[in-house]
mmCIF file of C-alpha atoms and ligand atoms in Angstrom:
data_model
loop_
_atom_site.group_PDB
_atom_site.id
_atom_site.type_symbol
_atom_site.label_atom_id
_atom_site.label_comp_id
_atom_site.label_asym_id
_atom_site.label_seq_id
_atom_site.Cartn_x
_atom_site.Cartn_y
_atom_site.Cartn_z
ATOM 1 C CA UNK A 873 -14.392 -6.999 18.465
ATOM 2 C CA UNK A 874 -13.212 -5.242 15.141
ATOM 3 C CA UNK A 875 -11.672 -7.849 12.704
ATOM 4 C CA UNK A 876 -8.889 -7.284 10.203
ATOM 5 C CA UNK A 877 -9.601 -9.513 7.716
ATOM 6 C CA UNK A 878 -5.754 -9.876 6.360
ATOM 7 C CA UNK A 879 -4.189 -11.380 3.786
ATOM 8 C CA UNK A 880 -0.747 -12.170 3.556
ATOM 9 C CA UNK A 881 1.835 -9.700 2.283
ATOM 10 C CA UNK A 882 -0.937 -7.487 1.244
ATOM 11 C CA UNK A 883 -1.678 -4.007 1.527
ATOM 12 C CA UNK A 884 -3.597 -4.711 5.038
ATOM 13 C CA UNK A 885 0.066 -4.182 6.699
ATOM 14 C CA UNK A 886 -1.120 -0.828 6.718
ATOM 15 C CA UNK A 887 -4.422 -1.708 8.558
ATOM 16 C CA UNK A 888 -2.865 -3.592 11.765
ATOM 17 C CA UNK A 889 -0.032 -0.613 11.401
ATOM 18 C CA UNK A 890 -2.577 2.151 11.787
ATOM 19 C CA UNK A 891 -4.571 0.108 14.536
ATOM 20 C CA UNK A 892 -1.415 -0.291 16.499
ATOM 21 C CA UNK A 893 -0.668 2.976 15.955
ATOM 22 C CA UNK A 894 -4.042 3.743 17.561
ATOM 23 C CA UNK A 895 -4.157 1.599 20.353
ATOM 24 C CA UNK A 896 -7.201 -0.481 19.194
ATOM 25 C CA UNK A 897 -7.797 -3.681 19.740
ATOM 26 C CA UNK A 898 -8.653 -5.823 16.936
ATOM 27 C CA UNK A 899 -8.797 -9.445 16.128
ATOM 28 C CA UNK A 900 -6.821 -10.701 12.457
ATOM 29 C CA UNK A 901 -8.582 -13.529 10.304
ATOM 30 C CA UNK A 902 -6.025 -14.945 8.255
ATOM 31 C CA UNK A 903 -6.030 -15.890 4.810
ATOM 32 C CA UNK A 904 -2.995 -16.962 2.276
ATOM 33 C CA UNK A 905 -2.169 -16.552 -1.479
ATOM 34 C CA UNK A 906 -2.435 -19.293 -3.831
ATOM 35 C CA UNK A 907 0.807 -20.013 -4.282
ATOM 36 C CA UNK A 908 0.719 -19.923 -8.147
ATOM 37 C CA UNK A 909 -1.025 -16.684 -8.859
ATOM 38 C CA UNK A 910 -0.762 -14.707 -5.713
ATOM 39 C CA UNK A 911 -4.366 -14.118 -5.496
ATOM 40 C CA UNK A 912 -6.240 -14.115 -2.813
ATOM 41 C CA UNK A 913 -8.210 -17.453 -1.595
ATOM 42 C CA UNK A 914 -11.780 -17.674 -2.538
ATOM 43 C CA UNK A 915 -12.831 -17.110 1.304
ATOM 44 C CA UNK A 916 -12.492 -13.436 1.125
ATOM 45 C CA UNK A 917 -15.207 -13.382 -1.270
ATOM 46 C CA UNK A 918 -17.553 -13.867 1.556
ATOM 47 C CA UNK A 919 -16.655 -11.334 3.536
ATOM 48 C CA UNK A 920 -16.644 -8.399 0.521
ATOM 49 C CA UNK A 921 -18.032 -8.972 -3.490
ATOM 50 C CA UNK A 922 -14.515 -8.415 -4.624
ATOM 51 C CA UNK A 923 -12.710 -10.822 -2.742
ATOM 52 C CA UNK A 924 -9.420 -8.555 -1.965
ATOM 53 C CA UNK A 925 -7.730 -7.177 0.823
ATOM 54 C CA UNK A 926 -7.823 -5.330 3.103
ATOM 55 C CA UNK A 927 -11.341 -5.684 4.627
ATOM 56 C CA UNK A 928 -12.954 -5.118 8.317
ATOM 57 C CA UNK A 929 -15.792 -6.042 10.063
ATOM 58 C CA UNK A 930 -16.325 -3.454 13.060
ATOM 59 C CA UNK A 931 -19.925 -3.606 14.651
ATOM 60 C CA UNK A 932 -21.839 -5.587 11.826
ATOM 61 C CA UNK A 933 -20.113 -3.136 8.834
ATOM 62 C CA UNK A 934 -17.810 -4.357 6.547
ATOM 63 C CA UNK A 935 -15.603 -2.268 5.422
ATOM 64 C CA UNK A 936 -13.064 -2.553 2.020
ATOM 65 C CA UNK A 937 -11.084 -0.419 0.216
ATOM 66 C CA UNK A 938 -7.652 0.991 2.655
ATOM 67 C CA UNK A 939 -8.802 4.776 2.500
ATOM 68 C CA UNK A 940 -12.533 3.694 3.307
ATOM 69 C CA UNK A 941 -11.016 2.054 6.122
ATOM 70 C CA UNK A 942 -8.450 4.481 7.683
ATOM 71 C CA UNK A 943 -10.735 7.070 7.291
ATOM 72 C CA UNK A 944 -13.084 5.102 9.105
ATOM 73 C CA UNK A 945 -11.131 4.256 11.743
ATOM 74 C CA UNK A 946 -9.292 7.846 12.774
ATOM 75 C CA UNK A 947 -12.673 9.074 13.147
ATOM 76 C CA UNK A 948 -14.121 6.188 15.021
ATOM 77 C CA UNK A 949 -11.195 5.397 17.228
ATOM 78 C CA UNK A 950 -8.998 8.202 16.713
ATOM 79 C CA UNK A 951 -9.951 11.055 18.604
ATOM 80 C CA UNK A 952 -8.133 12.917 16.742
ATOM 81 C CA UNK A 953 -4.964 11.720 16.362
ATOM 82 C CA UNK A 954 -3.374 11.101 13.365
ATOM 83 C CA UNK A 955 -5.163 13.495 11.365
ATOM 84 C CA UNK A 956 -4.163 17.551 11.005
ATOM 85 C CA UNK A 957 -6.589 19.826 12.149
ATOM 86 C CA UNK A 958 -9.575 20.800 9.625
ATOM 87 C CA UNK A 959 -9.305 23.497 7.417
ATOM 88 C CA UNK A 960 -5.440 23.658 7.635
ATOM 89 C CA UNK A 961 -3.132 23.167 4.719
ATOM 90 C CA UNK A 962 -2.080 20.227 5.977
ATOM 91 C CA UNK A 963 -5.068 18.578 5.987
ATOM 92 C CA UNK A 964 -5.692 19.833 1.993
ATOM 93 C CA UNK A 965 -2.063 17.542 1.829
ATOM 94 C CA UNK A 966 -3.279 14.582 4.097
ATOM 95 C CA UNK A 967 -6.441 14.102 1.726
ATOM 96 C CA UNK A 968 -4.031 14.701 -1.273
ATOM 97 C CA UNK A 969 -1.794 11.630 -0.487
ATOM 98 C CA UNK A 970 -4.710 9.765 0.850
ATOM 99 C CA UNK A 971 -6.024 9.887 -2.593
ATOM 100 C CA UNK A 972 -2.716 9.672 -4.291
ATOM 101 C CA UNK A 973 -1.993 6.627 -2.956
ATOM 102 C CA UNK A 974 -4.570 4.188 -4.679
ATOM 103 C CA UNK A 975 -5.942 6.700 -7.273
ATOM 104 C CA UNK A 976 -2.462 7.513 -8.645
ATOM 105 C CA UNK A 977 0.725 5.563 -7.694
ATOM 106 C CA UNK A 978 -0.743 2.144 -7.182
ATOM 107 C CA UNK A 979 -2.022 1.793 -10.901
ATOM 108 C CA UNK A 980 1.536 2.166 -12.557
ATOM 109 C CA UNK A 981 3.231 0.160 -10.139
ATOM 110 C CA UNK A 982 0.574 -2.933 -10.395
ATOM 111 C CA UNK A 983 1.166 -2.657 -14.039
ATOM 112 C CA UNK A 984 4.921 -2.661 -13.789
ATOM 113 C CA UNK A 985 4.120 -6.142 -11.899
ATOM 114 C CA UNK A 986 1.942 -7.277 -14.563
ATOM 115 C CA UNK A 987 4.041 -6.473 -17.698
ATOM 116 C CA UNK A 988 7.364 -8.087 -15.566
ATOM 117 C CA UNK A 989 5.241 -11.252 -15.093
ATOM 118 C CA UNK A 990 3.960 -11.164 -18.371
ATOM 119 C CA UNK A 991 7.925 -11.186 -19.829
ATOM 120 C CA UNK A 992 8.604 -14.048 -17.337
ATOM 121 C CA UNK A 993 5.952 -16.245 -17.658
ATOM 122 C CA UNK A 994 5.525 -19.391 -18.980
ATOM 123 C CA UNK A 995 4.877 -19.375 -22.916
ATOM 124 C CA UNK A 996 5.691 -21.427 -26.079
ATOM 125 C CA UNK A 997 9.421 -20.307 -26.960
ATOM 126 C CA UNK A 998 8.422 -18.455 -30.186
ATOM 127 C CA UNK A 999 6.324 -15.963 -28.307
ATOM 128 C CA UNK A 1000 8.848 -14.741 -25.298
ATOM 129 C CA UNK A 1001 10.099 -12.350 -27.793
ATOM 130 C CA UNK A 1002 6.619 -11.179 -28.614
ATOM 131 C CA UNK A 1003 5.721 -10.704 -25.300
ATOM 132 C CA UNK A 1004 8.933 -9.280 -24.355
ATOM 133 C CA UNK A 1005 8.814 -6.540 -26.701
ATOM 134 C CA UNK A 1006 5.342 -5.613 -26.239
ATOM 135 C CA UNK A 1007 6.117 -5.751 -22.429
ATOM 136 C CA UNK A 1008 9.075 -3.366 -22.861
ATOM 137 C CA UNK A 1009 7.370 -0.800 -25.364
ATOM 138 C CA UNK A 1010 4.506 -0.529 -22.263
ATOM 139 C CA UNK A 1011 7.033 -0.027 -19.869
ATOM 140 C CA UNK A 1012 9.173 2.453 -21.479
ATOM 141 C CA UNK A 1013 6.021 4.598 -23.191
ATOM 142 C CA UNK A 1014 3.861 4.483 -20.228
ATOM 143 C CA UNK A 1015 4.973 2.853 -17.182
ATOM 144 C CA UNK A 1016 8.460 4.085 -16.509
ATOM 145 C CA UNK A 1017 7.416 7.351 -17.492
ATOM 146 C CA UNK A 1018 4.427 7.805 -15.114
ATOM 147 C CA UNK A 1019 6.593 6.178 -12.318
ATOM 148 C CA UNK A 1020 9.611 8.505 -12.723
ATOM 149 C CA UNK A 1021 7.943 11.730 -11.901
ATOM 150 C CA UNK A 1022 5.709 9.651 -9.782
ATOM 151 C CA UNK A 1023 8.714 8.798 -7.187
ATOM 152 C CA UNK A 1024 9.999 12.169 -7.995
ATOM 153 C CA UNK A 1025 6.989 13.926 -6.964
ATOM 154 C CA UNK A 1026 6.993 12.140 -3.678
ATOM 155 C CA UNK A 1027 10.549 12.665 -2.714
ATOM 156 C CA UNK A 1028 10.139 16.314 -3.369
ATOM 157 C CA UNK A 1029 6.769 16.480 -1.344
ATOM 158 C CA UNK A 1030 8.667 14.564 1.325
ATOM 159 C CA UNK A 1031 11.899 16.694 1.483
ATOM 160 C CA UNK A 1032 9.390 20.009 2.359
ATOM 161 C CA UNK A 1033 9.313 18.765 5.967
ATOM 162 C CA UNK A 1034 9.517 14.898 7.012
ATOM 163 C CA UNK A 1035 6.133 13.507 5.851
ATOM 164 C CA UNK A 1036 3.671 13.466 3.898
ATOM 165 C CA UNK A 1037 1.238 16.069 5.193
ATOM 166 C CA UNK A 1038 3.535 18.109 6.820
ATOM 167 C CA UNK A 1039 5.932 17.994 9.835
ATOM 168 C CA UNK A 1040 3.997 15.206 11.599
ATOM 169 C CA UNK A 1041 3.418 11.812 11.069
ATOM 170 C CA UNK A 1042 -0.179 11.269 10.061
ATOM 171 C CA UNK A 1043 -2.934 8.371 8.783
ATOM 172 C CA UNK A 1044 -1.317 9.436 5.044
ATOM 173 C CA UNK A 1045 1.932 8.187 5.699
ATOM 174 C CA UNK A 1046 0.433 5.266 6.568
ATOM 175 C CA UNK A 1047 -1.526 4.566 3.194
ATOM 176 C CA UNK A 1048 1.671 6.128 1.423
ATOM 177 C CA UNK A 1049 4.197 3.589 2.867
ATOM 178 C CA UNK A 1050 2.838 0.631 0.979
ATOM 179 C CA UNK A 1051 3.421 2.597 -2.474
ATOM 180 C CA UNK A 1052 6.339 4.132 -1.601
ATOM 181 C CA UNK A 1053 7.956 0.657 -0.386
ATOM 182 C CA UNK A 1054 6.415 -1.085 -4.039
ATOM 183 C CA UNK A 1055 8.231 2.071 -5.589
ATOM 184 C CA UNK A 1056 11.430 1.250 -3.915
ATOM 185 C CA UNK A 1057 11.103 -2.605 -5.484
ATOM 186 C CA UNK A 1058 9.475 -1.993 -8.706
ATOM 187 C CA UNK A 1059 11.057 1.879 -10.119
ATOM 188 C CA UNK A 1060 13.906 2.447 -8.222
ATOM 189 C CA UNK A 1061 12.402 5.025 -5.321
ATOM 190 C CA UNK A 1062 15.488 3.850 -2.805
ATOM 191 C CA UNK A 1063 18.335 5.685 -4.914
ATOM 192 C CA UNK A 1064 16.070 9.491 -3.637
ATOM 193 C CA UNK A 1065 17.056 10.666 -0.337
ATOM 194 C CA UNK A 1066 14.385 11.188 1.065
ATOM 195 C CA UNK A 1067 12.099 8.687 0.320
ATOM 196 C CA UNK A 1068 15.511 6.722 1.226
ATOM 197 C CA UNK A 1069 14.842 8.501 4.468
ATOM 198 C CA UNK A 1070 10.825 7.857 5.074
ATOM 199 C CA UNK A 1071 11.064 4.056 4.641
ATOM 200 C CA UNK A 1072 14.280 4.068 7.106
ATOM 201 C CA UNK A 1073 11.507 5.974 9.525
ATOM 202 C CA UNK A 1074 8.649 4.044 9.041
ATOM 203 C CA UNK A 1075 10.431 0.711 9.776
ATOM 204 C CA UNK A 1076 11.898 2.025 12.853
ATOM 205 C CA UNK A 1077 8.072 2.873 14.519
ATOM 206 C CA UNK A 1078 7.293 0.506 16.074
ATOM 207 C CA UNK A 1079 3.645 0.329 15.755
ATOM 208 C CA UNK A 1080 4.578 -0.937 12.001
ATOM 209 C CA UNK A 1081 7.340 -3.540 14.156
ATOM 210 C CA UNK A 1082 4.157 -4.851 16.014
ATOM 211 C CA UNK A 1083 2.338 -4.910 12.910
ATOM 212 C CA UNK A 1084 4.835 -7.082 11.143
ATOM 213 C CA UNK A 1085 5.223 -9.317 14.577
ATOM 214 C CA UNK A 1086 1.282 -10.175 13.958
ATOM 215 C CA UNK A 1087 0.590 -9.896 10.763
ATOM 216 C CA UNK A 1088 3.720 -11.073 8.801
ATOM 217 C CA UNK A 1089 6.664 -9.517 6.825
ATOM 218 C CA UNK A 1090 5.550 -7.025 3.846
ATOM 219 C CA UNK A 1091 7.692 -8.414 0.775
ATOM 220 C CA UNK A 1092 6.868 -6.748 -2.447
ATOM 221 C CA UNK A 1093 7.725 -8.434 -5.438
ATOM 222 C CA UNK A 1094 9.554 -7.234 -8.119
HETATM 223 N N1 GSH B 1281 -7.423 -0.189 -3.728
HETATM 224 C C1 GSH B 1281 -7.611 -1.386 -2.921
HETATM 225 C C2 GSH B 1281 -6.728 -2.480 -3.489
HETATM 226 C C3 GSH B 1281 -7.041 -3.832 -2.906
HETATM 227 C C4 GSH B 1281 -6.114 -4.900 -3.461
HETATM 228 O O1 GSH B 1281 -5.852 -4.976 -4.682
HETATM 229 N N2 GSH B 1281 -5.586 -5.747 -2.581
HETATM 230 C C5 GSH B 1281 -4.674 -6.806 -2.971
HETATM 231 C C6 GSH B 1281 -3.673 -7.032 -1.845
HETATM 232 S S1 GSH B 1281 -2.335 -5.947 -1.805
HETATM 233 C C7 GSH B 1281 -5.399 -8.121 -3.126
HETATM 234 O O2 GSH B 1281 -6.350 -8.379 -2.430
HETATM 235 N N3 GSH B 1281 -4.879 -8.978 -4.022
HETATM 236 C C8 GSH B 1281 -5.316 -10.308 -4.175
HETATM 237 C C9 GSH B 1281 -6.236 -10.511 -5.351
HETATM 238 O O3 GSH B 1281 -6.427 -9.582 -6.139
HETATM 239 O O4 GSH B 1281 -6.752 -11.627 -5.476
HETATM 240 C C10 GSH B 1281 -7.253 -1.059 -1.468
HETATM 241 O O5 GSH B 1281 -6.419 -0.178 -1.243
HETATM 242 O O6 GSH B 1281 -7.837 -1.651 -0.547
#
């Protein structure tokens, strides 16, 4: 039996979505945040040397890293669905945001979480300012900046036909929907149309319902 190893409000959502989406079955292992930091419990180090999520174990593999995984698992399971044809633009696009997703949105936005935690955290009194300015000047030289034409890039992409890779819904959407819902929390993605738009349709699929029924809501903090 394939196992998702998931951990709470994490980015394995998109795991037990695709797997839904596929029809597979799969068994979740369960693991929580520490409440203080967020991070992940020490268990997960057992199953994979960096101790985050998501993970699988399919067969005697383990598998980390979301592409790794949904790549893995369209090809495995798939039989072709969920992926556009090879050698057609719209596969050139699927690999794009597959990439995008992790290489290029996902830094910014974990930084955006960083610096605001950074500003709120607990400190002597005579350093919140400190902090607080060096957290803004990082956020409005190189944070904002990036995330702007980030979220703007991806609404445009999106308003060429529907989703990502083209006029179907593909594996890319899937591994786009957890930046594109951070972007909505953390740089203000909800006020573009149609990003506005994918998140309304990706909630109302309801392989990502059943996804949410067993694995737990997706809140993304701020
Ligand atoms: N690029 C990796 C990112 C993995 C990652 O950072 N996962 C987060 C969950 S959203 C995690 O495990 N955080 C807990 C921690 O770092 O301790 C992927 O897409 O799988």
């Amino acid at each position: 039996m394939l196992t998702v190893h998931h951990l709470e409000n994490s980015r394995s959502h998109r795991i037990l979505w695709l797997l839904e989406e596929l029809g597979v079955p799969y068994e979740i292992k369960r693991y929580r945040r520490d409440p203080k930091t967020s991070l992940a419990p020490p268990e997960l180090l057992a199953v994979h040397p960096l101790g985050k999520a998501p993970v699988i174990t399919d067969d005697g593999v383990t598998i980390a890293e979301s592409g790794a995984i949904i790549e893995y698992l369209v090809e495995r399971y798939g039989k072709g669905a969920l992926v556009p044809a090879p050698g057609t633009p719209a596969k050139l696009r699927y690999t794009y945001w597959m990439h995008f997703a992790e290489g290029t949105a996902m830094p910014p936005l974990v930084m955006k979480l960083v610096f605001t935690r950074v500003e709120r955290g607990p400190m002597p009194f005579f350093a919140r300012p400190i902090a607080r300015a060096i957290s803004r000047k990082v956020k409005g030289g190189f944070i904002d900046p990036n995330l702007s034409r980030i979220v703007k890039h991806m609404d445009d992409e999106l308003g060429r036909d529907g989703w990502f890779a083209g006029p179907d819904f593909t594996a890319a959407d899937i591994q786009m929907g957890f930046p594109v819902e951070a972007a909505v929390v953390r740089a203000g993605a909800g006020a573009f149309a149609n990003v506005k738009r994918f998140v309304e349709r990706i909630h109302a699929r309801p392989a990502y319902q059943r996804a949410i029924e067993k694995g737990g809501k997706v809140e993304i903090l701020g």
